[in-house]
XYZ file of C-alpha atoms in Angstrom:
508
model
C 0.000 0.000 0.000
C 1.497 3.391 -0.946
C 2.546 5.835 1.756
C 0.162 8.822 2.235
C 2.901 11.182 1.048
C 3.118 9.329 -2.276
C -0.587 9.582 -3.055
C -1.501 12.013 -5.862
C -2.968 15.368 -4.957
C -6.650 16.034 -5.521
C -7.355 17.051 -9.106
C -8.051 20.745 -9.700
C -11.569 21.777 -10.636
C -12.544 23.259 -13.975
C -15.653 25.380 -13.331
C -18.405 25.348 -15.925
C -19.264 28.874 -14.732
C -22.919 27.846 -14.738
C -23.640 28.441 -11.025
C -26.311 25.814 -10.531
C -24.333 23.171 -12.411
C -21.117 23.877 -10.508
C -23.042 23.580 -7.262
C -24.404 20.178 -8.328
C -20.858 19.100 -9.288
C -19.342 20.400 -6.039
C -17.277 22.989 -7.885
C -17.093 21.850 -11.493
C -15.462 19.201 -13.679
C -12.100 17.647 -12.811
C -9.084 18.813 -14.816
C -8.128 16.393 -17.599
C -11.362 14.431 -17.234
C -13.505 13.012 -20.040
C -17.203 13.830 -19.763
C -20.255 12.862 -21.781
C -23.246 15.161 -22.311
C -26.148 13.219 -23.740
C -29.846 13.577 -24.399
C -32.415 13.497 -27.127
C -32.435 16.230 -29.811
C -33.706 19.544 -28.483
C -32.679 19.037 -24.869
C -30.068 21.828 -24.972
C -26.789 19.914 -25.320
C -25.221 22.242 -27.895
C -26.252 25.397 -26.040
C -24.938 24.040 -22.735
C -21.525 23.065 -24.124
C -21.084 26.287 -26.101
C -22.019 28.233 -22.986
C -19.354 26.350 -21.014
C -16.810 27.068 -23.763
C -17.576 30.815 -23.922
C -17.482 31.108 -20.119
C -14.222 29.155 -20.053
C -12.407 31.549 -22.373
C -13.986 34.559 -20.633
C -12.198 33.411 -17.462
C -8.829 33.605 -19.242
C -8.541 30.029 -20.557
C -8.460 28.624 -24.096
C -10.897 26.205 -25.749
C -11.451 24.250 -28.958
C -14.906 23.238 -30.205
C -14.732 20.412 -32.754
C -17.801 19.391 -34.752
C -18.373 16.041 -36.404
C -21.792 17.007 -37.735
C -23.073 18.532 -40.949
C -24.267 21.867 -39.460
C -21.907 24.680 -40.427
C -20.177 26.706 -37.752
C -21.629 29.925 -39.179
C -25.169 28.614 -38.750
C -24.530 27.298 -35.244
C -23.007 30.592 -34.150
C -25.915 32.493 -35.700
C -28.254 30.478 -33.468
C -26.113 31.327 -30.426
C -25.740 35.034 -31.186
C -28.962 36.193 -29.377
C -27.814 34.582 -26.112
C -26.121 36.843 -23.573
C -23.050 34.641 -23.130
C -22.181 34.893 -26.828
C -19.195 37.148 -27.558
C -17.588 37.181 -31.029
C -14.311 38.688 -29.733
C -12.567 35.462 -28.564
C -13.537 33.424 -31.649
C -10.365 32.459 -33.554
C -8.311 33.994 -30.769
C -8.867 31.895 -27.637
C -11.932 29.953 -28.801
C -11.533 27.926 -31.983
C -14.280 26.203 -33.993
C -12.900 23.379 -36.118
C -14.573 20.709 -38.234
C -13.200 17.253 -37.552
C -15.418 15.501 -40.063
C -12.931 15.680 -43.007
C -10.205 13.994 -40.941
C -12.644 11.338 -39.748
C -13.971 10.673 -43.253
C -10.571 10.559 -44.951
C -8.319 8.981 -42.288
C -10.725 7.244 -39.916
C -10.582 7.333 -36.139
C -6.774 7.319 -36.050
C -6.661 10.387 -38.261
C -9.246 12.128 -36.099
C -7.283 11.362 -32.933
C -4.098 12.714 -34.515
C -5.924 15.893 -35.546
C -7.361 16.398 -32.046
C -3.962 15.876 -30.452
C -2.221 18.432 -32.651
C -5.088 20.936 -32.442
C -5.156 20.953 -28.632
C -1.352 21.210 -28.498
C -1.103 23.987 -31.097
C -3.852 26.106 -29.533
C -2.812 25.328 -25.932
C -6.416 24.467 -25.168
C -7.526 23.567 -21.650
C -11.041 22.642 -22.781
C -12.028 20.472 -25.752
C -15.637 19.963 -26.856
C -16.409 17.290 -29.475
C -19.920 17.660 -30.875
C -21.339 14.605 -32.629
C -19.150 11.820 -31.238
C -21.863 9.360 -32.337
C -20.636 9.746 -35.946
C -17.568 7.657 -35.106
C -19.693 4.530 -34.549
C -20.146 3.608 -38.266
C -16.393 3.856 -38.888
C -15.149 1.661 -36.029
C -16.120 -1.594 -34.357
C -16.720 -1.702 -30.602
C -13.109 -2.570 -29.834
C -11.791 0.182 -32.118
C -14.195 2.700 -30.613
C -13.115 1.823 -27.071
C -9.472 2.139 -28.062
C -10.165 5.580 -29.559
C -11.880 6.715 -26.342
C -9.062 5.427 -24.148
C -6.381 7.029 -26.332
C -8.324 10.303 -26.321
C -8.586 10.225 -22.535
C -4.851 9.547 -22.045
C -3.866 12.212 -24.578
C -6.055 14.962 -23.131
C -5.123 14.128 -19.550
C -1.442 14.442 -20.492
C -2.161 17.869 -21.972
C -4.197 19.025 -18.948
C -7.197 19.428 -21.220
C -10.716 18.655 -19.978
C -12.875 17.053 -22.665
C -16.652 17.129 -23.169
C -18.297 14.777 -25.664
C -21.776 15.515 -27.001
C -23.964 12.681 -28.211
C -27.682 12.149 -28.777
C -29.438 9.351 -26.963
C -32.960 8.028 -27.061
C -32.583 6.585 -23.582
C -30.136 7.968 -21.024
C -29.922 4.526 -19.388
C -29.069 2.551 -22.539
C -25.616 0.890 -22.437
C -22.908 2.314 -24.691
C -19.125 1.790 -24.793
C -18.321 5.363 -23.855
C -20.465 5.141 -20.707
C -17.919 2.897 -19.014
C -14.861 4.857 -20.161
C -15.804 8.459 -19.424
C -15.303 10.058 -16.011
C -18.763 11.556 -15.884
C -22.154 11.569 -17.593
C -24.469 14.594 -17.703
C -27.893 13.597 -19.020
C -30.384 16.176 -20.299
C -34.061 15.422 -20.814
C -37.102 17.225 -22.155
C -40.533 15.815 -21.449
C -44.143 16.843 -21.193
C -46.020 16.560 -17.907
C -49.668 17.322 -18.564
C -49.586 20.448 -20.705
C -46.264 21.668 -19.315
C -42.822 21.124 -20.812
C -40.219 20.082 -18.261
C -36.453 20.229 -18.826
C -34.197 18.370 -16.414
C -30.528 17.579 -15.856
C -29.128 14.577 -14.019
C -25.567 13.540 -13.192
C -25.526 9.823 -13.934
C -21.854 9.316 -13.120
C -18.986 11.377 -11.726
C -15.693 9.798 -10.751
C -13.544 11.272 -8.003
C -16.151 13.479 -6.371
C -19.531 13.575 -4.757
C -22.409 15.422 -6.406
C -26.079 16.228 -5.863
C -27.937 13.174 -7.082
C -31.312 13.001 -8.757
C -32.956 15.226 -11.349
C -32.609 19.006 -11.320
C -34.693 21.420 -13.349
C -33.172 23.552 -16.092
C -34.451 26.437 -18.179
C -33.271 27.726 -21.537
C -33.693 31.456 -21.969
C -31.870 34.600 -22.995
C -28.924 33.724 -20.734
C -28.626 30.226 -22.156
C -29.015 27.249 -19.843
C -29.896 27.971 -16.222
C -29.674 25.069 -13.775
C -31.765 24.994 -10.598
C -30.455 22.422 -8.100
C -33.265 20.578 -6.337
C -33.877 22.436 -3.075
C -34.310 19.386 -0.854
C -31.022 17.947 -2.171
C -29.155 21.247 -1.899
C -30.196 21.775 1.728
C -30.341 18.126 2.774
C -27.904 18.760 5.643
C -29.426 21.487 7.827
C -26.877 24.075 8.985
C -26.443 24.967 12.620
C -28.946 27.288 14.288
C -28.186 30.976 13.953
C -26.926 31.018 17.528
C -27.984 34.568 18.415
C -30.257 35.289 21.351
C -33.800 34.910 20.141
C -36.015 37.985 20.205
C -39.747 38.588 20.177
C -41.177 39.709 16.845
C -44.506 41.437 17.390
C -47.298 42.337 14.978
C -47.766 45.839 16.346
C -51.324 44.860 17.351
C -51.426 45.199 21.167
C -53.975 42.517 22.030
C -52.497 39.978 19.585
C -48.944 40.619 20.803
C -50.191 40.142 24.347
C -51.676 36.765 23.333
C -48.251 35.585 22.064
C -46.388 36.970 25.092
C -44.876 39.907 23.270
C -44.376 38.444 19.814
C -43.261 35.427 17.830
C -39.830 34.026 18.597
C -37.227 35.051 16.036
C -36.324 32.300 13.587
C -39.732 30.657 13.933
C -42.292 29.833 11.244
C -45.934 30.841 11.648
C -48.916 29.802 9.535
C -51.850 32.184 9.145
C -54.652 29.817 8.203
C -57.962 31.198 7.029
C -60.616 31.503 4.370
C -60.277 34.039 1.533
C -60.789 37.564 2.830
C -60.444 36.585 6.465
C -57.583 39.041 7.069
C -54.422 36.986 6.547
C -52.701 39.513 4.286
C -53.620 42.394 6.582
C -52.003 40.618 9.530
C -48.897 39.938 7.452
C -48.624 43.584 6.434
C -48.855 44.588 10.100
C -46.033 42.145 10.863
C -43.736 43.687 8.222
C -44.667 47.268 9.108
C -43.905 46.681 12.783
C -40.521 45.275 11.835
C -39.801 48.270 9.604
C -40.698 50.588 12.470
C -37.982 48.839 14.503
C -35.476 48.980 11.642
C -35.666 45.257 10.838
C -35.437 44.537 7.073
C -38.555 42.782 5.790
C -39.551 40.950 2.625
C -43.009 40.452 1.166
C -42.883 37.481 -1.211
C -46.312 37.123 -2.766
C -48.203 35.669 -5.675
C -51.608 37.312 -5.902
C -51.217 40.997 -4.992
C -49.222 43.271 -7.297
C -47.003 45.832 -5.500
C -49.298 48.829 -6.286
C -52.392 46.985 -5.049
C -50.514 45.859 -1.966
C -49.490 49.437 -1.143
C -53.079 50.594 -1.693
C -54.413 47.871 0.579
C -51.931 48.812 3.299
C -52.816 52.507 3.086
C -56.505 51.673 3.613
C -55.649 50.260 7.039
C -53.329 53.151 7.965
C -50.057 51.347 7.356
C -47.380 53.528 5.743
C -46.191 50.540 3.738
C -45.233 52.473 0.599
C -42.826 54.691 2.558
C -41.057 51.660 4.006
C -40.700 50.222 0.498
C -39.258 53.488 -0.838
C -36.829 53.693 2.081
C -35.756 50.096 1.458
C -36.768 48.672 4.839
C -39.348 46.471 3.114
C -38.905 44.800 -0.275
C -41.821 43.454 -2.299
C -41.278 40.578 -4.725
C -44.309 39.618 -6.768
C -44.336 36.313 -8.638
C -47.538 35.531 -10.609
C -48.671 31.963 -9.821
C -48.393 30.642 -13.356
C -45.828 27.997 -14.369
C -43.616 28.414 -11.343
C -40.455 26.416 -10.811
C -40.115 25.402 -7.155
C -36.340 25.593 -7.073
C -36.182 28.901 -8.947
C -38.609 30.349 -6.371
C -36.422 29.162 -3.498
C -33.319 30.645 -5.153
C -35.013 34.012 -5.691
C -36.342 34.065 -2.132
C -33.060 33.141 -0.449
C -31.044 35.489 -2.693
C -33.221 38.418 -1.568
C -32.834 37.376 2.070
C -29.034 37.212 1.803
C -28.837 40.453 -0.199
C -30.651 42.561 2.405
C -30.091 40.450 5.545
C -33.842 40.105 5.931
C -35.139 39.517 9.465
C -38.882 39.260 8.726
C -40.401 37.338 5.841
C -44.063 37.382 4.872
C -44.797 34.611 2.373
C -48.253 35.513 1.109
C -50.073 32.682 -0.649
C -48.139 29.500 0.054
C -50.847 27.544 -1.794
C -49.327 28.825 -5.053
C -46.426 26.435 -4.448
C -48.839 23.531 -4.902
C -49.280 24.323 -8.608
C -46.126 22.471 -9.562
C -45.115 19.553 -11.740
C -44.245 17.172 -8.903
C -46.586 17.850 -5.936
C -45.115 14.883 -4.070
C -41.985 17.012 -3.532
C -43.745 19.648 -1.451
C -43.235 18.085 1.970
C -39.483 17.595 1.602
C -39.128 20.921 -0.224
C -40.711 22.966 2.561
C -38.803 21.145 5.286
C -35.508 21.987 3.562
C -36.497 25.599 2.877
C -37.766 26.133 6.421
C -34.592 24.727 7.952
C -32.530 27.151 5.884
C -34.688 30.112 6.931
C -34.363 29.120 10.578
C -30.590 28.896 10.257
C -30.593 32.443 8.834
C -32.674 33.568 11.846
C -35.482 34.741 9.570
C -38.863 34.976 11.255
C -41.354 33.717 8.700
C -45.100 34.279 8.548
C -46.980 32.653 5.693
C -50.602 32.416 4.662
C -52.482 29.299 3.703
C -56.015 29.073 2.378
C -58.608 27.245 4.447
C -61.502 26.050 2.272
C -64.186 26.401 4.973
C -65.642 29.917 4.621
C -68.003 29.745 7.586
C -66.808 27.585 10.435
C -68.274 27.554 13.946
C -65.794 24.766 14.781
C -62.080 24.671 14.000
C -61.033 21.668 11.884
C -57.463 21.812 10.626
C -56.417 20.456 7.224
C -53.850 17.715 6.897
C -50.530 18.129 5.121
C -46.823 18.662 5.546
C -47.114 22.460 5.571
C -49.338 22.333 8.656
C -46.891 20.037 10.437
C -43.967 22.221 9.397
C -45.283 25.365 11.092
C -44.079 25.883 14.657
C -46.860 28.364 15.262
C -50.372 28.497 13.857
C -52.999 31.236 13.990
C -56.481 30.471 12.700
C -58.682 33.183 11.219
C -62.321 32.345 10.465
C -65.747 33.729 9.818
C -68.778 32.954 11.956
C -72.321 33.901 10.979
C -74.782 35.157 13.584
C -78.142 36.767 12.888
C -77.327 37.435 9.216
C -73.992 39.068 10.013
C -70.442 37.791 9.588
C -67.916 38.086 12.390
C -64.204 37.424 12.309
C -62.612 35.259 14.994
C -58.937 34.659 15.743
C -57.439 31.819 17.748
C -53.920 30.575 18.356
C -53.766 26.846 17.643
C -50.178 26.281 18.699
C -46.996 28.115 19.669
C -43.913 26.004 20.164
C -41.260 27.007 22.685
C -43.485 29.626 24.259
C -46.677 30.068 26.191
C -49.718 31.765 24.637
C -53.293 32.739 25.321
C -55.534 29.992 23.882
C -58.727 32.036 24.082
C -60.711 32.859 20.953
C -60.883 36.569 20.172
C -63.045 38.582 17.838
C -61.153 40.938 15.540
C -61.998 43.635 13.026
C -60.303 45.240 10.051
C -60.987 48.967 10.068
C -59.484 52.081 8.554
C -57.147 52.115 11.559
C -55.857 48.612 10.897
C -56.451 45.232 12.484
C -57.997 45.431 15.950
C -58.194 42.392 18.211
C -60.582 42.327 21.159
C -58.902 42.540 24.540
C -60.968 39.672 25.991
C -62.731 36.527 24.785
C -66.216 37.688 25.811
C -67.461 38.964 22.458
C -66.191 35.810 20.720
C -67.937 33.667 23.322
C -71.184 35.532 22.773
C -70.917 35.045 18.994
C -70.169 31.328 19.237
C -72.960 30.646 21.748
C -75.472 32.767 19.873
C -76.174 34.987 22.867
C -75.010 38.258 21.340
C -76.653 41.410 22.652
C -76.566 44.980 21.320
C -73.717 45.987 23.640
C -70.799 44.270 25.380
C -68.989 47.009 27.246
C -66.502 44.601 28.895
C -65.664 42.618 25.772
C -63.055 44.951 24.382
C -65.378 45.777 21.440
C -68.313 47.981 22.584
C -71.358 47.301 20.412
C -74.109 49.607 19.250
C -76.078 47.093 17.240
C -74.648 48.335 13.930
C -72.906 46.216 11.300
C -69.547 47.629 12.359
C -68.912 44.386 14.207
C -69.318 42.402 11.007
C -66.785 40.991 8.609
C -65.993 44.244 6.838
C -65.206 46.304 9.918
C -66.542 49.740 10.638
C -65.901 51.461 7.319
C -67.530 50.583 4.046
C -65.039 49.615 1.378
C -62.234 48.694 3.779
C -60.888 45.238 2.867
């Protein structure tokens, strides 16, 4: 057995400079390695490998892109020109496009290998891409093809050149000679799930290093290929707790803050569960506004309210939300709930939190996350995301729809998102004598005591008001309401002001 001092050093990494892909690969490809990129036509193989080549030379390295296919370089580059990574300046300077088909056709695989060897040496390339490696198959038997691959690997490793082979494949699991020889396999796929098109990337093999296993979503847009590592794989190992002394994060609503002993514990996750229009968003806006008043950066990450409508809604309940947004204490990110990508949403959310060191997060409309391709992921996804938010000491409040509009009794829905929440506040309507009343109750608060009594609350032009005692709620639930309850915390005059819409017509 060799002595530890005689063991070779770890191979240097060659970044692809595609952030999501490098994260999946734990830093990039290994120097001198031989890698296979495969997938059916249209999965993005050519764009991905050209993007890697352009990024490689932009970092100060040199690359050669060899084609063994009929498409001309001029046409391929014309297709790449609209993409942001395309830059004509390094072409024929540090990035060379060469056709290897004439050498292959005239001199066979030995002639092609000789051409590749001299080309890499002459251009001092540290990256070689061979597009269309499948065209060698008709000109060599299995043994000859394996010998070519082995000779190519030895030659490029000796030159310190990392090699990427591009080949089509009808089935990423089908056996092929190059699968056993190469150091790594990157498989791209493009499939339809329902009416949606889904692009995915999977590392099928990677010698000498760990990597994030399983499928990861990709998108092809103006920037080329964007890779979104699967959130539950990326954050599979929860980091340590933030470690700072935990604080109380209040709503700025005196009676509610009193019910939760001064506020929610920092780093906790709270679900606001209620029917549409029950006041969930209003409570969340109070939570962010109170944080802004204390100088704590906040983030509103929502799906259904555009920023102007959100500011208008806040102004109707006397919250100076727009000023906090202008001053930068609160940021609003609006993401329409259309064809959302779970992992892209997590990346956008966490990037905003890191950028501004957010302390309070209001996630308005968590049900929008359910409109995804793989709903079975949701439980693991939210556990991973929540653990990361806790580690960042972000106090999270999120809203979830409760289908029961009128509910004299509280029946909680099942699901991972309910189990995930450390704290839960239930908002509901109750009908009495042809009027609707809003009731609030705290279902659970972990790591802290709380007032379990049910309270009536209103949404008025002055904001959310919670009754100081349970008496008015008790009267509503037992059906013994009278025109006035002077000790309830909400004096009554028999008017509709105690109903669902508060004391001012038109207030949400």
